[in-house]
Amino acid sequence: MSARDLAVVARFDSRLFWRDKTALTTSVGLFVLLGIGLPLMMDRVGPEGPKFLLDIHLGVLVTFLTVATFSQIATTLTARRDQLLLKRMRTTGLSDRDILGGEVGNLVIQATLLTGVVSVALYALTGLTMPRDPLLYLVFVVAGSAVLCLLGAAFTAVIPRTEVATVMTMPFFFLAGIGAGGFGPMLEMLPGWAGTVLDLLPTAAVVEAAQVAYAADGTFLGDLGAAAVPALKLVVWAAIGLLAVRRWFRWETRRS
Amino acid sequence: MTAIQVDGLTKSYGDFAAVKGISFDVAPGEIFALLGRNGAGKTTTMEVLAGFQAPDEGTVRVLGLDPARDRSRVRARIGIMLQEAGFFPDLTVAQTVDAWRDFVAAPRPRDETLELTGLAAKATTKVRQLSGGEKRRLDLALAVLSRPDALFLDEPTAGMDPEARRNTWEVIQRLAGQGTTILLTTHYLEEAQRLASSMAIMDQGLIVAGGGMAETLAAETGRVAFELPSSVPPEELPVPVTTMEGRLAVYRLADPDLTARTLLNWASERGLRLRGLEVRTATLEDLFLDLASGEKHEKKATV
């Protein structure tokens, strides 16, 4: 694996992504439209204070972050696997890590930029203020996106064919949304254990760390301490993702 | 030194033994053909050589390296044309080649590659609009992009029209002339016979015939055939006929040229014409059919 090859694949994947109308509609269009639109609407309909606005923003954000990373990579990699495009890419000098890592890199960069667009738009259009610790926010958006991409790549192992890829990733989008409050305060209607379980999701870790970054007061050391638990969650998920990819990832369709 | 070395290769998928202990060597700069029906084990052999699968048993060396263990080092020096692999349909031919040039070290220039594979006129065509034969040529273009030392071609001319096939043969021969070792599988026996200097015929995971192309064919029977004039009963022929296919007298023998001369002399003495006379040495097709009929006999014998 080399940085050059990773960059080459990421750039190639990015070019393909921007030609893909389906990807643009779901991963970019919905992300921006609802990522900005929903919190903006809530803010205009009945301002319930900055805490509520922030919760909605982060809830919607990680819901669509799941679409733009987990679902997107699962759909793309399944299609490439089934069309034997991954196999063709493997006939070149590229290593397996370059091929997967390039796509992860491409989607992480895009998801981070989209998060930037959505966040900045909300700072401009609503009462939402800039995070006190923007670096912490950035680090967790990047790390969270990367972990979600890894998990999406691992998830392709159970997707039998391209046509069902998107449908099969939808439960995760709902789980992320419910857990993070992206569909409103739905957790209140569920039993307590559901909240505890959904708190373990990588998207919950991103929200948790982002709340720390947005909190009005705090110190650098205090932030580090508060971010330790979400960071640990992401590390565990990353390890699960890596192991699963290594163990079960399929580079080509099963032989009939 | 051998460029490709296969020794006792065995590979199974679950209960299905795809390759059952085959061995062969390919010399540097040689064109080697791997022949056989569908399911004979050709593609599996190729997949192991290209490092997509690890062998269950036996050893495989490509340019002195183990393709399973040193995959990246092997890949950097070989080109692979897969039997079926997708392209990105919305990219043009030129964009596809450009993207792939980024994926290999020291690539050929794009225009040189397109020229070589006869795709220069299609540079701005989207891949989804290419014909099956043109896609095969693009496949070849990507395989030769890295100026490989060894080239694996799985059914390189499938779906090509006769002219494109002939052009592809020229490309393959030119590359071999420059020292590239080429292993190819094909359904077209004429293609194998024309291109390859050595070959192996596989059947049910085993090599059932193989060796140098010329020697193997020389050891096989040739064929003489002609329409027997209706006035002549087959028993009157100076050389006993092998089979009568309707009015067509067919000989299968080691020296078709001598037999043809005997028959022509005999015919001219009697003022007869041997219509539709055909004289040829053994072709791969004959060998193939012989193997197939031999197998039939074996099966009958075991019933």
Coordinates of C-alpha atoms in Angstrom, one line a residue:
Chain A
M1 CA 0.0 0.0 0.0
S2 CA 1.3 3.4 -0.8
A3 CA -0.1 6.9 -0.3
R4 CA 0.2 7.6 -4.0
D5 CA -2.0 4.5 -4.9
L6 CA -4.5 5.4 -2.3
A7 CA -4.8 8.9 -3.6
V8 CA -5.1 7.6 -7.2
V9 CA -8.0 5.3 -6.3
A10 CA -9.7 7.9 -4.2
R11 CA -9.5 10.4 -7.0
F12 CA -10.8 7.9 -9.5
D13 CA -13.7 6.9 -7.2
S14 CA -14.5 10.5 -6.6
R15 CA -14.8 11.1 -10.4
L16 CA -17.1 8.1 -10.7
F17 CA -19.1 9.3 -7.7
W18 CA -19.9 12.6 -9.3
R19 CA -21.2 10.9 -12.4
D20 CA -23.5 8.6 -10.5
K21 CA -27.0 10.2 -10.4
T22 CA -28.3 7.8 -7.8
A23 CA -25.4 8.5 -5.5
L24 CA -25.8 12.2 -6.0
T25 CA -29.5 12.2 -5.1
T26 CA -29.2 10.1 -2.0
S27 CA -25.8 10.8 -0.6
V28 CA -25.5 14.4 -1.6
G29 CA -29.0 15.7 -2.3
L30 CA -30.8 14.4 0.7
F31 CA -27.9 15.0 2.9
V32 CA -27.8 18.7 2.2
L33 CA -31.5 19.2 1.7
L34 CA -32.7 17.5 4.9
G35 CA -29.4 18.1 6.9
I36 CA -30.1 21.9 6.5
G37 CA -33.9 21.8 5.9
L38 CA -35.1 19.9 9.0
P39 CA -33.3 21.8 11.7
L40 CA -34.1 25.0 9.8
M41 CA -37.8 24.2 9.7
M42 CA -37.8 23.2 13.4
D43 CA -36.1 26.5 14.2
R44 CA -38.7 28.5 12.2
V45 CA -41.8 26.6 13.3
G46 CA -41.2 26.9 17.0
P47 CA -37.9 27.9 18.5
E48 CA -37.4 25.7 21.5
G49 CA -33.9 26.8 22.4
P50 CA -30.4 26.1 21.3
K51 CA -30.2 22.6 22.9
F52 CA -33.2 21.3 20.9
L53 CA -31.8 22.8 17.7
L54 CA -28.4 21.2 18.3
D55 CA -30.0 17.8 19.0
I56 CA -32.0 17.9 15.8
H57 CA -29.0 19.0 13.8
L58 CA -26.7 16.3 15.1
G59 CA -29.5 13.6 14.9
V60 CA -30.3 14.4 11.3
L61 CA -26.6 14.8 10.4
V62 CA -25.5 11.3 11.6
T63 CA -28.6 9.8 10.0
F64 CA -27.5 11.0 6.6
L65 CA -23.9 10.5 7.4
T66 CA -24.9 6.8 7.6
V67 CA -26.5 7.0 4.1
A68 CA -23.5 8.8 2.6
T69 CA -20.9 6.4 4.1
F70 CA -22.2 3.0 5.2
S71 CA -25.0 2.7 2.6
Q72 CA -23.1 4.3 -0.1
I73 CA -20.0 2.2 0.2
A74 CA -22.0 -1.0 0.7
T75 CA -24.0 -0.3 -2.5
T76 CA -20.9 0.7 -4.6
L77 CA -18.7 -2.2 -3.5
T78 CA -21.5 -4.7 -4.0
A79 CA -22.1 -3.4 -7.5
R80 CA -18.4 -3.5 -8.3
R81 CA -18.0 -6.9 -6.9
D82 CA -20.9 -8.3 -8.9
Q83 CA -19.8 -6.7 -12.1
L84 CA -16.3 -8.1 -11.5
L85 CA -14.9 -4.5 -11.4
L86 CA -13.1 -5.2 -8.1
K87 CA -11.5 -8.2 -9.7
R88 CA -10.5 -6.2 -12.6
M89 CA -9.0 -3.5 -10.4
R90 CA -7.1 -6.3 -8.6
T91 CA -5.4 -7.3 -11.9
T92 CA -3.4 -4.1 -11.7
G93 CA -0.5 -3.3 -9.4
L94 CA -3.0 -2.0 -6.8
S95 CA -3.1 -3.8 -3.5
D96 CA -6.4 -4.8 -1.9
R97 CA -5.9 -2.1 0.7
D98 CA -5.5 0.6 -1.9
I99 CA -8.7 -0.5 -3.7
L100 CA -10.9 -0.5 -0.5
G101 CA -8.9 2.3 1.2
G102 CA -9.3 4.6 -1.8
E103 CA -13.1 4.3 -1.7
V104 CA -13.1 4.8 2.0
G105 CA -11.0 7.9 1.7
N106 CA -13.2 9.3 -1.1
L107 CA -16.4 8.9 0.9
V108 CA -14.8 10.2 4.1
I109 CA -13.6 13.4 2.4
Q110 CA -17.0 13.9 0.8
A111 CA -19.0 13.2 4.0
T112 CA -16.7 15.6 5.9
L113 CA -17.2 18.3 3.3
L114 CA -21.0 17.8 3.3
T115 CA -21.0 18.0 7.0
G116 CA -19.1 21.3 6.7
V117 CA -21.6 22.6 4.2
V118 CA -24.6 21.6 6.4
S119 CA -23.1 23.0 9.6
V120 CA -22.0 26.3 8.1
A121 CA -25.4 26.8 6.5
L122 CA -27.1 26.3 9.9
Y123 CA -24.7 28.7 11.6
A124 CA -25.7 31.3 9.0
L125 CA -29.5 30.5 8.9
T126 CA -30.4 29.6 12.4
G127 CA -29.4 30.4 16.0
L128 CA -26.9 27.5 16.0
T129 CA -23.5 28.7 17.0
M130 CA -20.0 27.5 16.0
P131 CA -18.7 24.7 18.2
R132 CA -16.4 25.8 20.9
D133 CA -14.0 23.0 20.0
P134 CA -14.2 22.7 16.1
L135 CA -11.2 20.4 16.0
L136 CA -12.9 17.8 18.2
Y137 CA -16.0 18.0 16.0
L138 CA -13.9 17.6 12.8
V139 CA -11.9 14.7 14.2
F140 CA -15.1 12.7 15.2
V141 CA -16.9 13.4 11.9
V142 CA -13.8 12.1 10.0
A143 CA -13.3 9.1 12.3
G144 CA -17.0 8.3 12.5
S145 CA -17.3 8.4 8.7
A146 CA -14.3 6.2 8.3
V147 CA -15.6 3.6 10.8
L148 CA -19.0 3.7 9.1
C149 CA -17.3 3.1 5.7
L150 CA -15.4 0.2 7.1
L151 CA -18.5 -1.4 8.5
G152 CA -20.3 -0.8 5.2
A153 CA -17.5 -2.6 3.3
A154 CA -17.7 -5.5 5.8
F155 CA -21.5 -5.6 5.4
T156 CA -21.2 -6.4 1.7
A157 CA -20.3 -9.9 2.7
V158 CA -23.9 -10.7 3.6
I159 CA -25.4 -8.8 0.6
P160 CA -26.2 -11.4 -2.0
R161 CA -26.6 -9.1 -5.0
T162 CA -26.5 -5.5 -6.1
E163 CA -30.3 -5.0 -6.4
V164 CA -30.9 -5.6 -2.7
A165 CA -27.8 -3.7 -1.4
T166 CA -29.6 -0.4 -0.7
V167 CA -32.6 -2.0 0.9
M168 CA -30.4 -4.1 3.1
T169 CA -28.6 -1.1 4.5
M170 CA -31.8 0.7 5.3
P171 CA -32.3 -0.8 8.8
F172 CA -29.0 0.8 9.9
F173 CA -30.1 4.2 8.6
F174 CA -33.2 3.9 10.8
L175 CA -31.3 2.6 13.8
A176 CA -28.8 5.4 13.5
G177 CA -31.7 7.9 13.1
I178 CA -33.7 6.7 16.0
G179 CA -30.6 6.4 18.3
A180 CA -29.4 9.9 17.5
G181 CA -32.8 11.6 17.4
G182 CA -32.8 12.2 13.7
F183 CA -36.5 11.3 13.5
G184 CA -37.4 13.3 16.6
P185 CA -37.4 12.1 20.2
M186 CA -38.5 8.6 19.4
L187 CA -36.4 7.0 22.1
E188 CA -38.9 8.2 24.6
M189 CA -41.4 5.8 23.2
L190 CA -39.1 2.8 23.4
P191 CA -38.1 0.8 26.4
G192 CA -35.0 1.9 28.3
W193 CA -32.7 -0.9 27.1
A194 CA -33.2 0.2 23.5
G195 CA -31.6 3.5 24.2
T196 CA -28.7 1.8 26.0
V197 CA -28.1 -0.5 23.0
L198 CA -28.5 2.3 20.4
D199 CA -26.0 4.3 22.4
L200 CA -23.3 1.8 21.5
L201 CA -23.6 2.7 17.8
P202 CA -20.7 4.5 16.1
T203 CA -23.2 7.3 15.1
A204 CA -24.0 7.7 18.8
A205 CA -20.3 8.2 19.5
V206 CA -20.1 10.9 16.9
V207 CA -23.1 12.7 18.5
E208 CA -21.7 12.3 22.0
A209 CA -18.4 13.8 21.0
A210 CA -20.0 16.6 19.0
Q211 CA -22.1 17.5 22.0
V212 CA -18.9 18.0 23.9
A213 CA -17.4 20.1 21.1
Y214 CA -20.6 22.3 21.1
A215 CA -20.9 22.6 24.9
A216 CA -20.7 26.2 26.0
D217 CA -17.9 25.7 28.5
G218 CA -15.1 23.2 28.9
T219 CA -11.4 23.0 28.8
F220 CA -9.1 21.2 26.3
L221 CA -8.3 18.5 28.9
G222 CA -11.9 18.2 29.9
D223 CA -12.9 17.7 26.3
L224 CA -10.3 15.0 25.9
G225 CA -11.6 13.2 29.0
A226 CA -15.2 13.5 27.8
A227 CA -14.3 12.3 24.3
A228 CA -12.5 9.2 25.6
V229 CA -15.6 7.0 25.8
P230 CA -17.0 7.9 22.3
A231 CA -13.4 7.4 21.0
L232 CA -13.2 4.0 22.5
K233 CA -16.5 3.1 20.9
L234 CA -15.2 4.0 17.5
V235 CA -12.0 2.1 18.1
V236 CA -14.0 -1.0 18.9
W237 CA -16.2 -0.6 15.9
A238 CA -13.1 0.0 13.7
A239 CA -11.5 -3.2 14.9
I240 CA -14.8 -5.1 14.3
G241 CA -15.0 -3.6 10.8
L242 CA -11.3 -4.4 10.0
L243 CA -11.6 -8.0 11.2
A244 CA -14.8 -8.6 9.4
V245 CA -13.4 -7.2 6.1
R246 CA -10.3 -9.3 6.4
R247 CA -12.3 -12.4 7.3
W248 CA -15.4 -12.2 5.1
F249 CA -15.0 -9.6 2.4
R250 CA -15.7 -11.2 -1.0
W251 CA -13.9 -9.7 -4.1
E252 CA -16.0 -11.5 -6.6
T253 CA -19.4 -13.1 -6.9
R254 CA -19.8 -16.6 -5.7
R255 CA -19.3 -19.2 -8.3
S256 CA -22.7 -20.6 -9.3
Chain B
M1 CA 14.9 -20.8 -16.7
T2 CA 11.1 -21.2 -17.0
A3 CA 8.8 -18.3 -17.0
I4 CA 5.8 -20.2 -15.7
Q5 CA 6.1 -23.4 -13.8
V6 CA 3.1 -25.6 -12.6
D7 CA 3.9 -28.7 -10.6
G8 CA 1.2 -31.0 -9.3
L9 CA -1.4 -28.3 -9.1
T10 CA -4.6 -29.3 -7.4
K11 CA -7.6 -27.0 -6.7
S12 CA -11.1 -27.8 -5.4
Y13 CA -14.2 -25.8 -4.8
G14 CA -16.0 -27.6 -2.0
D15 CA -16.5 -31.1 -3.2
F16 CA -15.7 -30.3 -6.8
A17 CA -12.2 -31.0 -7.9
A18 CA -11.6 -28.4 -10.6
V19 CA -7.9 -29.2 -11.2
K20 CA -6.4 -32.6 -10.3
G21 CA -2.7 -32.5 -10.1
I22 CA -1.5 -30.9 -13.4
S23 CA 2.1 -30.0 -14.4
F24 CA 3.5 -28.0 -17.2
D25 CA 6.3 -25.4 -17.9
V26 CA 6.3 -22.4 -20.2
A27 CA 9.6 -21.0 -21.4
P28 CA 10.2 -17.2 -21.6
G29 CA 8.8 -15.6 -24.7
E30 CA 6.8 -18.7 -25.5
I31 CA 3.0 -18.8 -26.4
F32 CA 1.4 -21.6 -24.5
A33 CA -2.2 -22.6 -25.1
L34 CA -4.4 -24.2 -22.5
L35 CA -7.3 -26.0 -24.2
G36 CA -10.3 -27.9 -23.2
R37 CA -14.1 -27.8 -23.0
N38 CA -16.0 -25.6 -20.5
G39 CA -15.4 -26.8 -17.0
A40 CA -12.1 -28.6 -17.9
G41 CA -10.2 -26.5 -15.4
K42 CA -8.5 -23.9 -17.7
T43 CA -9.8 -20.8 -16.0
T44 CA -9.1 -22.2 -12.5
T45 CA -5.5 -22.9 -13.5
M46 CA -5.3 -19.4 -14.8
E47 CA -6.8 -17.9 -11.7
V48 CA -4.2 -19.7 -9.6
L49 CA -1.4 -18.5 -11.8
A50 CA -2.7 -14.9 -11.6
G51 CA -2.8 -15.2 -7.8
F52 CA -6.6 -14.9 -7.4
Q53 CA -6.7 -18.4 -5.8
A54 CA -4.2 -20.3 -3.8
P55 CA -3.4 -23.8 -4.8
D56 CA -4.7 -26.6 -2.6
E57 CA -1.7 -28.7 -3.4
G58 CA 1.3 -28.4 -5.7
T59 CA 3.5 -25.5 -6.5
V60 CA 3.1 -22.7 -9.0
R61 CA 5.8 -20.2 -10.0
V62 CA 5.4 -17.2 -12.2
L63 CA 8.6 -15.4 -13.2
G64 CA 10.2 -17.3 -10.3
L65 CA 7.7 -16.0 -7.7
D66 CA 4.8 -17.6 -5.8
P67 CA 1.7 -15.7 -7.1
A68 CA -0.3 -16.4 -3.9
R69 CA 2.4 -15.2 -1.5
D70 CA 4.1 -12.5 -3.6
R71 CA 0.9 -11.3 -5.2
S72 CA 1.8 -7.7 -5.5
R73 CA 5.3 -8.4 -6.9
V74 CA 3.8 -10.8 -9.4
R75 CA 1.0 -8.5 -10.4
A76 CA 3.4 -5.7 -11.1
R77 CA 5.1 -7.9 -13.8
I78 CA 2.1 -9.6 -15.4
G79 CA -0.9 -8.6 -17.4
I80 CA -4.2 -10.3 -17.1
M81 CA -7.1 -10.5 -19.5
L82 CA -10.0 -12.0 -17.5
Q83 CA -12.6 -14.1 -19.3
E84 CA -15.4 -11.8 -18.0
A85 CA -14.9 -8.7 -16.0
G86 CA -16.8 -5.4 -16.1
F87 CA -15.8 -2.0 -17.1
F88 CA -17.1 1.4 -15.9
P89 CA -19.8 1.8 -18.6
D90 CA -19.9 5.6 -18.5
L91 CA -16.2 6.1 -19.1
T92 CA -14.9 6.4 -22.6
V93 CA -12.2 4.1 -23.9
A94 CA -9.6 6.8 -23.5
Q95 CA -10.8 7.7 -19.9
T96 CA -10.7 4.0 -19.0
V97 CA -7.1 3.6 -20.3
D98 CA -6.1 6.8 -18.6
A99 CA -7.5 5.7 -15.3
W100 CA -5.8 2.3 -15.6
R101 CA -2.5 4.0 -16.5
D102 CA -2.6 5.5 -13.0
F103 CA -3.0 2.0 -11.5
V104 CA 0.2 0.6 -13.0
A105 CA 3.9 1.6 -12.8
A106 CA 5.6 2.9 -15.9
P107 CA 2.6 2.5 -18.2
R108 CA 2.6 2.6 -22.0
P109 CA 1.4 5.9 -23.4
R110 CA -2.4 5.9 -24.0
D111 CA -2.3 6.5 -27.7
E112 CA 0.3 3.8 -28.3
T113 CA -1.9 1.3 -26.4
L114 CA -5.0 2.2 -28.4
E115 CA -3.1 2.0 -31.6
L116 CA -1.6 -1.4 -30.6
T117 CA -5.0 -2.8 -29.9
G118 CA -6.9 -1.2 -32.8
L119 CA -9.0 1.1 -30.6
A120 CA -7.7 4.5 -31.7
A121 CA -10.9 5.3 -33.6
K122 CA -13.0 4.4 -30.5
A123 CA -11.1 6.6 -28.1
T124 CA -14.0 8.9 -27.4
T125 CA -16.7 6.2 -27.4
K126 CA -18.3 5.3 -24.1
V127 CA -17.6 1.7 -23.0
R128 CA -21.3 0.9 -22.9
Q129 CA -21.5 1.5 -26.6
L130 CA -18.7 -0.9 -27.6
S131 CA -19.4 -4.2 -29.2
G132 CA -18.4 -7.4 -27.5
G133 CA -15.3 -7.7 -29.6
E134 CA -14.3 -4.1 -29.0
K135 CA -14.6 -4.7 -25.2
R136 CA -12.3 -7.7 -25.6
R137 CA -9.8 -5.4 -27.3
L138 CA -10.1 -2.9 -24.5
D139 CA -9.5 -5.7 -22.1
L140 CA -6.3 -6.6 -24.0
A141 CA -5.3 -2.9 -23.9
L142 CA -5.6 -2.8 -20.1
A143 CA -3.6 -6.1 -19.9
V144 CA -0.7 -4.9 -21.9
L145 CA -0.6 -1.4 -20.3
S146 CA 2.2 -2.2 -17.9
R147 CA 4.4 -3.8 -20.5
P148 CA 4.2 -7.1 -18.7
D149 CA 6.8 -9.9 -18.7
A150 CA 4.0 -12.5 -18.7
L151 CA 0.6 -12.2 -20.1
F152 CA -2.4 -14.3 -19.2
L153 CA -5.2 -14.2 -21.8
D154 CA -8.4 -16.0 -21.0
E155 CA -10.4 -16.4 -24.3
P156 CA -8.8 -13.3 -25.8
T157 CA -10.7 -13.3 -29.1
A158 CA -14.1 -14.4 -27.9
G159 CA -16.8 -12.4 -29.7
M160 CA -14.4 -10.8 -32.2
D161 CA -15.1 -10.6 -35.9
P162 CA -12.5 -12.4 -38.1
E163 CA -10.6 -9.2 -38.9
A164 CA -10.3 -8.2 -35.3
R165 CA -9.3 -11.7 -34.4
R166 CA -6.5 -11.6 -36.9
N167 CA -5.3 -8.3 -35.7
T168 CA -5.3 -9.6 -32.1
W169 CA -3.3 -12.6 -33.2
E170 CA -0.8 -10.2 -34.7
V171 CA -0.6 -8.2 -31.4
I172 CA -0.1 -11.4 -29.4
Q173 CA 2.6 -12.6 -31.8
R174 CA 4.3 -9.2 -31.7
L175 CA 4.4 -9.2 -27.9
A176 CA 5.7 -12.7 -27.8
G177 CA 8.4 -11.7 -30.4
Q178 CA 9.4 -9.0 -27.9
G179 CA 9.9 -11.6 -25.2
T180 CA 6.6 -11.6 -23.4
T181 CA 5.6 -15.0 -22.2
I182 CA 2.0 -15.7 -23.0
L183 CA -0.4 -18.2 -21.6
L184 CA -3.8 -18.3 -23.3
T185 CA -6.9 -20.3 -23.2
T186 CA -9.2 -20.5 -26.2
H187 CA -12.1 -22.4 -27.6
Y188 CA -10.8 -21.7 -31.1
L189 CA -8.5 -24.5 -32.0
E190 CA -7.3 -22.7 -35.1
E191 CA -6.2 -19.9 -32.9
A192 CA -4.2 -22.1 -30.6
Q193 CA -2.7 -23.9 -33.5
R194 CA -1.7 -20.7 -35.2
L195 CA -0.3 -18.9 -32.2
A196 CA 1.0 -21.4 -29.7
S197 CA 4.2 -23.3 -29.8
S198 CA 3.2 -25.5 -26.9
M199 CA -0.1 -26.6 -25.5
A200 CA -1.9 -28.7 -23.0
I201 CA -5.4 -30.1 -23.5
M202 CA -7.3 -30.4 -20.2
D203 CA -10.3 -32.5 -19.5
Q204 CA -12.0 -32.9 -16.2
G205 CA -9.2 -31.3 -14.3
L206 CA -6.4 -33.3 -15.9
I207 CA -4.0 -32.7 -18.8
V208 CA -4.9 -35.4 -21.4
A209 CA -2.5 -34.4 -24.1
G210 CA 0.2 -31.8 -24.3
G211 CA 3.7 -30.8 -25.5
G212 CA 5.1 -29.0 -28.4
M213 CA 2.4 -28.1 -30.9
A214 CA 4.3 -29.3 -34.0
E215 CA 5.5 -32.6 -32.5
T216 CA 2.1 -33.4 -31.0
L217 CA 0.3 -32.8 -34.3
A218 CA 3.0 -34.7 -36.3
A219 CA 2.3 -37.7 -34.1
E220 CA -1.3 -37.5 -34.9
T221 CA -3.1 -38.8 -38.0
G222 CA -3.7 -36.6 -41.0
R223 CA -6.7 -36.7 -43.3
V224 CA -7.4 -37.3 -47.0
A225 CA -10.9 -37.1 -48.3
F226 CA -12.6 -36.9 -51.7
E227 CA -15.9 -37.8 -53.4
L228 CA -15.7 -41.3 -54.6
P229 CA -17.1 -41.5 -58.2
S230 CA -20.3 -43.4 -58.2
S231 CA -19.0 -45.9 -60.7
V232 CA -16.2 -47.1 -58.3
P233 CA -17.0 -49.4 -55.3
P234 CA -14.9 -48.5 -52.2
E235 CA -13.2 -51.9 -52.3
E236 CA -11.5 -51.1 -55.6
L237 CA -9.5 -48.2 -54.0
P238 CA -5.7 -48.9 -53.9
V239 CA -5.5 -47.9 -50.2
P240 CA -8.2 -49.3 -47.9
V241 CA -10.6 -46.4 -46.9
T242 CA -10.9 -45.6 -43.2
T243 CA -14.6 -44.6 -43.3
M244 CA -17.2 -43.7 -45.9
E245 CA -19.2 -40.7 -45.0
G246 CA -21.9 -41.0 -47.7
R247 CA -20.0 -40.8 -51.0
L248 CA -17.1 -39.2 -49.2
A249 CA -14.1 -41.5 -48.8
V250 CA -12.2 -40.5 -45.7
Y251 CA -8.7 -41.6 -44.7
R252 CA -7.1 -41.0 -41.4
L253 CA -3.4 -41.8 -41.5
A254 CA 0.0 -40.7 -40.5
D255 CA 1.3 -39.7 -44.0
P256 CA -1.6 -38.1 -45.9
D257 CA 0.7 -36.7 -48.6
L258 CA 2.0 -40.1 -49.7
T259 CA -1.5 -41.6 -49.7
A260 CA -2.8 -38.7 -51.7
R261 CA -0.1 -39.2 -54.3
T262 CA -1.0 -42.9 -54.6
L263 CA -4.7 -42.1 -55.0
L264 CA -4.1 -39.4 -57.6
N265 CA -1.8 -41.8 -59.7
W266 CA -4.5 -44.5 -59.4
A267 CA -7.2 -42.0 -60.5
S268 CA -5.3 -40.6 -63.4
E269 CA -4.5 -44.1 -64.7
R270 CA -8.3 -44.7 -64.9
G271 CA -9.2 -41.2 -66.1
L272 CA -11.1 -40.5 -62.9
R273 CA -11.4 -37.2 -61.1
L274 CA -11.2 -37.0 -57.3
R275 CA -13.7 -34.2 -56.7
G276 CA -13.5 -32.3 -53.5
L277 CA -10.0 -33.7 -52.8
E278 CA -8.7 -32.5 -49.4
V279 CA -5.3 -33.4 -48.0
R280 CA -4.1 -32.1 -44.7
T281 CA -1.9 -33.0 -41.7
A282 CA -3.5 -33.4 -38.3
T283 CA -5.2 -30.3 -36.8
L284 CA -5.9 -29.7 -33.2
E285 CA -9.5 -30.3 -34.0
D286 CA -8.7 -33.9 -35.1
L287 CA -6.8 -34.4 -31.9
F288 CA -9.7 -33.0 -29.9
L289 CA -12.2 -35.2 -31.7
D290 CA -9.9 -38.3 -31.3
L291 CA -9.7 -37.6 -27.6
A292 CA -13.4 -37.2 -27.3
S293 CA -14.1 -40.4 -29.2
G294 CA -11.5 -42.2 -27.2
E295 CA -13.3 -41.2 -24.1
K296 CA -16.6 -42.5 -25.5
H297 CA -15.0 -45.9 -26.1
E298 CA -13.6 -45.9 -22.6
K299 CA -17.1 -45.2 -21.2
K300 CA -18.6 -47.9 -23.3
A301 CA -16.0 -50.3 -22.1
T302 CA -16.8 -49.7 -18.5
V303 CA -20.6 -50.1 -18.9

